[in-house]
Amino acid sequence: MAQFLMRSDPAAYAAARVLAPAASQPHLLAGFAFASFTDDVCDSGPLEERRRRFDRWVGLVRTGLDTGQVQHPLLRAFLHTSAECGLPRRWVESYLEGTQIDLRFPGFVNESDYQAYIDQLTWPFAMLTTGLVQPGGGDEKFARSCRLLADGCQRTDFLADLAEDLRGGNLYLPTDDLQRHGVTRADLEQGRDTPGVRALISATADTAHATLEKASRIVDEVAEPHRPLVRCVLSLHHQRLRAITSRGAGVARGPLRDQPVACLRLLLQERRSAAGVIQRRSCR
C-alpha cells in the first residue's frame, strides 16, 4: 500500500506520514489508497478491458462490504478502516458509481456539468479520505466543507494534469470556459501560447484559489491534531496553483510536478506548528 501511494501522490503520502496523528495514519492511508486504486482501475487500457476490470473490482468491494471477507490486501485494509471509523457505506457506493464516469468521459459543456462531476465522484473521494478524520464521516456541515475542498483540489488537479489528460483524449475544462476566452481544443492540444490560453489558465486557477479559501473553514472543524495535515493539503494546492499561473500556457505542453524543496518547506512549517501546539499543552 505504501509503495502504491508513493507512486500515485508522493506529496500527499509524505504529508500524511509526517503530519497526521500516528493512530490516524493507517486509516487515512487506507482510505486514500482505496480511492486512488479504484480511480486507476478506470484509467488505462481499452474501454472494454477497463470496464471488465472495474466491474470485477466493484464486485470484490461489495462482497467485502457485505461479508467482511476479502483477500485483496489493499481492500482488506480499507474495509477494516471503514468499519473502525464508522464510514457510511453510502459514500463508498457513491464513489463506485461516480468513478464509472471516467470509463467514457463525456466532457463538460459548462460549469454545471463540472459541479455534477464533483458531486458524483470527487466529493465521495474526499469523504473516503478527509472524511475519515471525523467519527462516522462527520456531520452535514463538515461534509459540505469536504465538498468545497474537493472542488478546489479537483480544479487544481485538472489544470496540473491538463497536458497528460489531453494526450489521453480527455479535456476536463468546460467548453463554455474555452469559448469565453476564445480558445479552441486544438489550441490546448498543440500547446499554443496565446493571450486567450493564458487568460483561461489564469481564470481557472483564480476560481480554484477562491474555492480553496472557502474550504479553509474545514481547519476549524477538525480536531486540533489533524489541523496541520489539513492546512498542508490546502497550502500544497495553493502552491500548485501559483506554479500553474506562472507557467501559463505551458501547462498544456507538459504536466506540472511538485517541487520537492517547496513541498519539504510546507511539511516543515506545519511540523513546527504541530510541535508548538504539543509544547504549549505540556506547559499548562
Short mmCIF file of C-alpha atoms in Angstrom, two decimals:
data_model
loop_
_atom_site.label_atom_id
_atom_site.label_comp_id
_atom_site.label_asym_id
_atom_site.label_seq_id
_atom_site.Cartn_x
_atom_site.Cartn_y
_atom_site.Cartn_z
CA MET A 1 0.00 0.00 0.00
CA ALA A 2 2.80 2.41 0.89
CA GLN A 3 4.57 1.80 -2.44
CA PHE A 4 1.34 2.38 -4.37
CA LEU A 5 0.70 5.69 -2.58
CA MET A 6 4.27 6.90 -3.01
CA ARG A 7 3.88 6.38 -6.77
CA SER A 8 0.41 7.90 -7.11
CA ASP A 9 0.85 11.03 -4.95
CA PRO A 10 4.18 11.23 -3.11
CA ALA A 11 3.46 14.70 -1.68
CA ALA A 12 0.17 13.60 -0.11
CA TYR A 13 1.74 10.40 1.21
CA ALA A 14 4.60 12.31 2.82
CA ALA A 15 2.19 14.82 4.37
CA ALA A 16 0.11 12.06 5.95
CA ARG A 17 3.18 10.26 7.29
CA VAL A 18 4.74 13.40 8.74
CA LEU A 19 1.72 15.36 9.95
CA ALA A 20 -1.16 13.00 10.74
CA PRO A 21 -1.51 11.63 14.28
CA ALA A 22 0.06 8.17 14.48
CA ALA A 23 -3.24 6.48 15.33
CA SER A 24 -4.94 8.03 12.30
CA GLN A 25 -2.25 7.32 9.72
CA PRO A 26 -3.23 3.73 8.87
CA HIS A 27 -6.85 4.79 8.30
CA LEU A 28 -6.04 7.88 6.22
CA LEU A 29 -3.59 5.92 4.07
CA ALA A 30 -6.02 3.03 3.63
CA GLY A 31 -8.79 5.40 2.53
CA PHE A 32 -6.54 7.26 0.12
CA ALA A 33 -5.10 4.03 -1.30
CA PHE A 34 -8.56 2.53 -1.88
CA ALA A 35 -9.91 5.67 -3.56
CA SER A 36 -6.81 6.12 -5.73
CA PHE A 37 -6.65 2.45 -6.74
CA THR A 38 -10.33 2.48 -7.72
CA ASP A 39 -9.69 5.55 -9.86
CA ASP A 40 -6.67 3.89 -11.50
CA VAL A 41 -8.75 0.85 -12.48
CA CYS A 42 -10.68 3.10 -14.87
CA ASP A 43 -7.70 4.90 -16.36
CA SER A 44 -5.61 2.57 -18.52
CA GLY A 45 -6.25 0.16 -21.38
CA PRO A 46 -9.01 -0.26 -23.99
CA LEU A 47 -12.53 0.71 -22.84
CA GLU A 48 -13.99 -2.80 -22.68
CA GLU A 49 -10.96 -4.09 -20.79
CA ARG A 50 -11.26 -1.24 -18.28
CA ARG A 51 -14.98 -1.85 -17.91
CA ARG A 52 -14.48 -5.56 -17.19
CA ARG A 53 -11.68 -4.78 -14.75
CA PHE A 54 -13.81 -2.17 -13.00
CA ASP A 55 -16.83 -4.48 -12.76
CA ARG A 56 -14.66 -7.18 -11.15
CA TRP A 57 -13.27 -4.64 -8.68
CA VAL A 58 -16.76 -3.35 -7.77
CA GLY A 59 -17.86 -6.94 -7.21
CA LEU A 60 -14.94 -7.52 -4.85
CA VAL A 61 -15.67 -4.32 -2.93
CA ARG A 62 -19.39 -5.04 -2.49
CA THR A 63 -18.72 -8.64 -1.48
CA GLY A 64 -16.24 -7.37 1.08
CA LEU A 65 -18.71 -4.81 2.40
CA ASP A 66 -21.41 -7.48 2.69
CA THR A 67 -19.33 -10.24 4.24
CA GLY A 68 -16.23 -8.57 5.69
CA GLN A 69 -14.16 -11.25 3.92
CA VAL A 70 -11.73 -10.35 1.15
CA GLN A 71 -8.27 -11.47 0.03
CA HIS A 72 -7.08 -8.30 -1.69
CA PRO A 73 -4.70 -6.63 0.85
CA LEU A 74 -5.46 -3.03 -0.09
CA LEU A 75 -9.22 -3.65 0.01
CA ARG A 76 -8.92 -5.59 3.26
CA ALA A 77 -7.16 -2.61 4.87
CA PHE A 78 -9.85 -0.23 3.65
CA LEU A 79 -12.70 -2.41 4.90
CA HIS A 80 -11.07 -2.50 8.33
CA THR A 81 -10.72 1.28 8.27
CA SER A 82 -14.30 1.77 7.09
CA ALA A 83 -15.60 -0.33 9.98
CA GLU A 84 -13.31 1.21 12.60
CA CYS A 85 -14.14 4.78 11.58
CA GLY A 86 -17.85 4.17 11.04
CA LEU A 87 -17.72 5.48 7.48
CA PRO A 88 -21.23 5.37 5.99
CA ARG A 89 -21.47 2.84 3.18
CA ARG A 90 -23.29 5.38 1.02
CA TRP A 91 -20.03 7.24 0.42
CA VAL A 92 -18.36 4.06 -0.83
CA GLU A 93 -21.30 3.26 -3.10
CA SER A 94 -21.44 6.85 -4.35
CA TYR A 95 -17.76 6.73 -5.23
CA LEU A 96 -18.07 3.41 -7.05
CA GLU A 97 -20.98 4.78 -9.07
CA GLY A 98 -19.28 8.11 -9.75
CA THR A 99 -15.96 6.63 -10.85
CA GLN A 100 -17.68 4.99 -13.81
CA ILE A 101 -17.94 8.45 -15.41
CA ASP A 102 -14.26 8.22 -16.26
CA LEU A 103 -14.76 4.95 -18.16
CA ARG A 104 -16.20 7.04 -21.01
CA PHE A 105 -15.75 10.67 -20.03
CA PRO A 106 -18.20 12.88 -21.98
CA GLY A 107 -16.54 16.23 -21.29
CA PHE A 108 -18.03 19.30 -19.60
CA VAL A 109 -20.15 21.71 -21.57
CA ASN A 110 -20.47 24.20 -18.71
CA GLU A 111 -19.84 24.77 -15.01
CA SER A 112 -22.98 22.83 -14.07
CA ASP A 113 -21.51 19.72 -15.71
CA TYR A 114 -18.30 20.21 -13.76
CA GLN A 115 -20.17 20.63 -10.47
CA ALA A 116 -22.17 17.46 -11.16
CA TYR A 117 -18.84 15.62 -11.57
CA ILE A 118 -17.73 16.95 -8.17
CA ASP A 119 -20.97 15.71 -6.60
CA GLN A 120 -20.79 12.28 -8.20
CA LEU A 121 -17.08 11.49 -7.97
CA THR A 122 -14.77 13.98 -6.25
CA TRP A 123 -16.91 14.67 -3.19
CA PRO A 124 -17.24 10.95 -2.36
CA PHE A 125 -13.44 10.65 -2.86
CA ALA A 126 -12.98 13.39 -0.26
CA MET A 127 -15.29 11.62 2.18
CA LEU A 128 -13.30 8.38 1.79
CA THR A 129 -10.12 10.28 2.70
CA THR A 130 -10.59 13.56 4.57
CA GLY A 131 -13.90 12.28 5.96
CA LEU A 132 -12.01 9.65 7.95
CA VAL A 133 -10.76 12.26 10.43
CA GLN A 134 -14.30 12.59 11.82
CA PRO A 135 -16.23 9.74 13.51
CA GLY A 136 -18.87 8.44 11.14
CA GLY A 137 -17.71 10.82 8.42
CA GLY A 138 -18.77 13.89 10.41
CA ASP A 139 -21.95 15.96 10.28
CA GLU A 140 -23.58 17.66 7.29
CA LYS A 141 -21.64 20.91 7.78
CA PHE A 142 -18.36 19.01 7.72
CA ALA A 143 -19.45 17.08 4.64
CA ARG A 144 -20.21 20.37 2.86
CA SER A 145 -16.75 21.65 3.80
CA CYS A 146 -15.28 18.47 2.31
CA ARG A 147 -17.18 19.24 -0.88
CA LEU A 148 -15.59 22.69 -1.08
CA LEU A 149 -12.18 21.09 -0.55
CA ALA A 150 -12.95 18.50 -3.23
CA ASP A 151 -13.98 21.22 -5.71
CA GLY A 152 -10.85 23.33 -5.17
CA CYS A 153 -8.48 20.38 -5.26
CA GLN A 154 -10.10 18.84 -8.33
CA ARG A 155 -9.95 22.03 -10.37
CA THR A 156 -6.29 22.34 -9.39
CA ASP A 157 -5.59 18.76 -10.45
CA PHE A 158 -7.34 19.25 -13.80
CA LEU A 159 -5.00 22.16 -14.53
CA ALA A 160 -1.89 20.35 -13.31
CA ASP A 161 -2.74 17.27 -15.42
CA LEU A 162 -4.04 19.18 -18.45
CA ALA A 163 -1.27 18.00 -20.81
CA GLU A 164 -1.50 14.34 -19.79
CA ASP A 165 -5.31 14.34 -19.98
CA LEU A 166 -5.25 15.86 -23.47
CA ARG A 167 -2.81 13.19 -24.63
CA GLY A 168 -5.24 10.61 -23.28
CA GLY A 169 -8.09 12.17 -25.26
CA ASN A 170 -9.82 13.96 -22.39
CA LEU A 171 -10.37 17.66 -21.73
CA TYR A 172 -11.62 18.45 -18.23
CA LEU A 173 -12.14 22.20 -18.72
CA PRO A 174 -15.72 23.24 -19.62
CA THR A 175 -16.30 24.11 -23.26
CA ASP A 176 -18.05 27.32 -22.17
CA ASP A 177 -14.83 28.47 -20.45
CA LEU A 178 -12.81 27.89 -23.62
CA GLN A 179 -15.31 29.82 -25.71
CA ARG A 180 -15.38 32.69 -23.21
CA HIS A 181 -11.65 33.18 -23.73
CA GLY A 182 -11.61 32.48 -27.46
CA VAL A 183 -9.71 29.20 -27.03
CA THR A 184 -10.17 26.03 -29.08
CA ARG A 185 -9.36 22.50 -28.04
CA ALA A 186 -6.73 22.45 -30.77
CA ASP A 187 -5.05 25.46 -29.12
CA LEU A 188 -4.60 23.40 -25.96
CA GLU A 189 -3.68 20.15 -27.71
CA GLN A 190 -0.97 21.92 -29.70
CA GLY A 191 0.27 23.89 -26.69
CA ARG A 192 -0.25 27.29 -28.29
CA ASP A 193 0.85 30.21 -26.14
CA THR A 194 -1.89 32.75 -26.86
CA PRO A 195 -3.43 35.51 -24.73
CA GLY A 196 -6.66 33.51 -24.63
CA VAL A 197 -4.98 30.34 -23.35
CA ARG A 198 -3.09 32.29 -20.70
CA ALA A 199 -6.32 34.03 -19.62
CA LEU A 200 -8.16 30.68 -19.47
CA ILE A 201 -5.47 29.10 -17.27
CA SER A 202 -5.30 32.16 -15.02
CA ALA A 203 -9.08 32.46 -14.59
CA THR A 204 -9.44 28.74 -13.81
CA ALA A 205 -6.63 28.97 -11.26
CA ASP A 206 -8.27 32.04 -9.66
CA THR A 207 -11.53 30.11 -9.27
CA ALA A 208 -9.68 27.22 -7.65
CA HIS A 209 -7.86 29.60 -5.28
CA ALA A 210 -11.17 31.17 -4.23
CA THR A 211 -12.81 27.79 -3.61
CA LEU A 212 -9.86 26.61 -1.52
CA GLU A 213 -10.13 29.81 0.54
CA LYS A 214 -13.77 28.98 1.27
CA ALA A 215 -12.78 25.40 2.05
CA SER A 216 -10.27 26.59 4.67
CA ARG A 217 -13.15 26.67 7.19
CA ILE A 218 -12.60 22.91 7.45
CA VAL A 219 -9.45 23.53 9.50
CA ASP A 220 -11.56 24.71 12.44
CA GLU A 221 -13.96 21.79 12.03
CA VAL A 222 -11.42 19.02 12.61
CA ALA A 223 -9.76 18.11 15.89
CA GLU A 224 -6.57 20.05 16.60
CA PRO A 225 -4.19 17.10 15.97
CA HIS A 226 -5.47 16.86 12.38
CA ARG A 227 -5.21 20.57 11.56
CA PRO A 228 -1.56 20.58 10.41
CA LEU A 229 -2.32 17.95 7.77
CA VAL A 230 -5.45 19.73 6.52
CA ARG A 231 -3.63 23.07 6.37
CA CYS A 232 -0.79 21.40 4.47
CA VAL A 233 -3.20 19.95 1.89
CA LEU A 234 -4.71 23.40 1.34
CA SER A 235 -1.29 25.05 1.13
CA LEU A 236 0.00 22.39 -1.27
CA HIS A 237 -2.84 23.07 -3.70
CA HIS A 238 -2.42 26.84 -3.45
CA GLN A 239 1.28 26.27 -4.18
CA ARG A 240 0.43 24.19 -7.24
CA LEU A 241 -1.93 26.89 -8.47
CA ARG A 242 0.75 29.55 -8.19
CA ALA A 243 3.09 27.35 -10.21
CA ILE A 244 0.34 26.77 -12.80
CA THR A 245 -0.32 30.51 -13.15
CA SER A 246 3.40 31.13 -13.53
CA ARG A 247 3.67 28.55 -16.33
CA GLY A 248 0.57 29.83 -18.10
CA ALA A 249 0.05 28.11 -21.46
CA GLY A 250 2.98 25.83 -20.63
CA VAL A 251 0.71 23.57 -18.56
CA ALA A 252 -0.84 22.39 -21.83
CA ARG A 253 2.55 21.21 -23.05
CA GLY A 254 3.70 19.20 -20.05
CA PRO A 255 2.38 18.10 -16.63
CA LEU A 256 3.10 20.08 -13.51
CA ARG A 257 5.27 18.28 -10.95
CA ASP A 258 5.61 19.27 -7.30
CA GLN A 259 8.98 20.75 -6.43
CA PRO A 260 10.49 18.64 -3.61
CA VAL A 261 12.12 21.61 -1.85
CA ALA A 262 8.88 23.61 -1.82
CA CYS A 263 6.92 20.60 -0.53
CA LEU A 264 9.51 19.97 2.17
CA ARG A 265 9.22 23.59 3.25
CA LEU A 266 5.45 23.19 3.72
CA LEU A 267 5.90 19.98 5.69
CA LEU A 268 8.49 21.53 8.00
CA GLN A 269 6.33 24.60 8.54
CA GLU A 270 3.34 22.52 9.64
CA ARG A 271 5.55 20.13 11.60
CA ARG A 272 6.88 23.05 13.62
CA SER A 273 3.33 24.31 14.11
CA ALA A 274 2.21 20.92 15.42
CA ALA A 275 5.23 20.70 17.72
CA GLY A 276 4.41 24.14 19.10
CA VAL A 277 0.87 23.05 19.97
CA ILE A 278 2.17 19.99 21.81
CA GLN A 279 4.71 22.08 23.71
CA ARG A 280 2.08 24.62 24.78
CA ARG A 281 -0.12 21.81 26.04
CA SER A 282 2.71 20.30 28.08
CA CYS A 283 3.34 23.66 29.77
CA ARG A 284 -0.21 24.01 31.03
#
